[in-house]
Short mmCIF file of C-alpha atoms in Angstrom, two decimals:
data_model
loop_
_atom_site.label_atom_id
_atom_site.label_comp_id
_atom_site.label_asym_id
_atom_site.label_seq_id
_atom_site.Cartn_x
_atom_site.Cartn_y
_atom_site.Cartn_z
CA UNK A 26 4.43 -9.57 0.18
CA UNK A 27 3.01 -8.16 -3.44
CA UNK A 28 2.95 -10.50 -6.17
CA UNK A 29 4.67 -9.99 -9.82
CA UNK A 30 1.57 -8.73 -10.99
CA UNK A 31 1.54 -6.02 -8.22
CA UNK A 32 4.84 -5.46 -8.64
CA UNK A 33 4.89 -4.85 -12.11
CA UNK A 34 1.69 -2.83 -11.93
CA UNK A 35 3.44 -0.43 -9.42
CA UNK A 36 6.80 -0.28 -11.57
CA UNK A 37 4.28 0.88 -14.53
CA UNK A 38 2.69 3.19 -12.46
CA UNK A 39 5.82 4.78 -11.22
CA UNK A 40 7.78 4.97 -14.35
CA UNK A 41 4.81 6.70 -16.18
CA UNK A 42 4.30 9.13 -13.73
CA UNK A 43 8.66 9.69 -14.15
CA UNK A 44 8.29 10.22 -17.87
CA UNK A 45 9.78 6.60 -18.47
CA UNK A 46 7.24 5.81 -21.47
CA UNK A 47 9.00 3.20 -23.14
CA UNK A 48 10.14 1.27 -19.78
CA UNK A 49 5.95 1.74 -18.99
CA UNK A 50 5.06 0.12 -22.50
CA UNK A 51 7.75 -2.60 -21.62
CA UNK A 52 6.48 -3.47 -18.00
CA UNK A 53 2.74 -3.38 -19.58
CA UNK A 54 3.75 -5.75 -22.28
CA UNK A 55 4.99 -8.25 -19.03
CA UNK A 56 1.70 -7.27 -17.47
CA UNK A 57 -0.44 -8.27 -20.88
CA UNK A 58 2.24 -11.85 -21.15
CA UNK A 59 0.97 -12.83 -18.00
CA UNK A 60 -2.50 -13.66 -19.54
CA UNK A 61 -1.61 -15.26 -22.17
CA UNK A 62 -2.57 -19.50 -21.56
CA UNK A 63 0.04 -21.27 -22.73
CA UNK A 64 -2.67 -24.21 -24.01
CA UNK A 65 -3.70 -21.32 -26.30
CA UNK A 66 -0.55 -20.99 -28.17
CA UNK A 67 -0.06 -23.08 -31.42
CA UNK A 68 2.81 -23.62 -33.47
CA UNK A 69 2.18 -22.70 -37.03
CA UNK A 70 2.44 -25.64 -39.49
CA UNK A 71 5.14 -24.96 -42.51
CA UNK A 72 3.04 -24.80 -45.44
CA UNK A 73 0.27 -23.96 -43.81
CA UNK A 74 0.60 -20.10 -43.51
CA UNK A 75 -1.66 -17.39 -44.66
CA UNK A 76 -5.09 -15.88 -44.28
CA UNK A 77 -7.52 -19.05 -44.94
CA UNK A 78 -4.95 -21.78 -45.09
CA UNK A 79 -6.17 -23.25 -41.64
CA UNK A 80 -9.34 -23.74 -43.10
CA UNK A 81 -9.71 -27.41 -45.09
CA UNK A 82 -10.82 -27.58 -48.93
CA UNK A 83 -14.73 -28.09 -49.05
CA UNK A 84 -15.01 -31.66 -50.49
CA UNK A 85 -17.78 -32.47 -52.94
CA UNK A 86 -20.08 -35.49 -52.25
CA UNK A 87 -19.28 -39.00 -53.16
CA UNK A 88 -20.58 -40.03 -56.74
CA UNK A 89 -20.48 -36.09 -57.37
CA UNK A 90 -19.55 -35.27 -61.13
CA UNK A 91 -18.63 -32.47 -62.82
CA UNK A 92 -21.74 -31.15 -64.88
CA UNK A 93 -21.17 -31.15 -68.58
CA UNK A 94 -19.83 -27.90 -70.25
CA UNK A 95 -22.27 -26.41 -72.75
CA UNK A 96 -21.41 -26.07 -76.63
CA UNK A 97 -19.40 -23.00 -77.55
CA UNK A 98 -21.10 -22.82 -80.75
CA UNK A 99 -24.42 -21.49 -80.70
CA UNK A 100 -26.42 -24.40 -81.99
CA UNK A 101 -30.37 -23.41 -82.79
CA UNK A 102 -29.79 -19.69 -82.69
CA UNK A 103 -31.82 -17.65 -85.03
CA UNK A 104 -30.98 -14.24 -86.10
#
């Protein structure tokens, strides 16, 4: 007895060689599920979507500060 696999391999087969494109795409799209782990599907988080948002915010080291901003005027500048 064939397995799905075979069976939906064959069905691909035969419906390209009958023209039947889009019912090949279809069965090959089965085919391609059937690899898929299911461990390796996550659900995405709401808030959480777009490029980079899985990634956390870099921290900065404890007792890190802020350096000082220089003076906008140009103090000690000859011309």
């Amino acid at each position: 007895m064939a397995t799905n696999r075979e069976r939906l391999e064959g069905e691909m087969r035969s419906a390209a060689a009958a023209g039947d494109f889009e019912r090949a795409a279809r069965l090959r799209d089965a085919l391609r599920a059937l690899d898929i782990d299911p461990s390796e599907i996550h659900a995405q988080v709401p808030g959480a979507m777009g490029i980079g948002t899985q990634h956390p915010k870099p921290e900065p080291p404890a007792g890190w500060r802020r350096p000082k901003k220089p003076d906008p005027m140009t103090k000690g500048r000859k011309r």
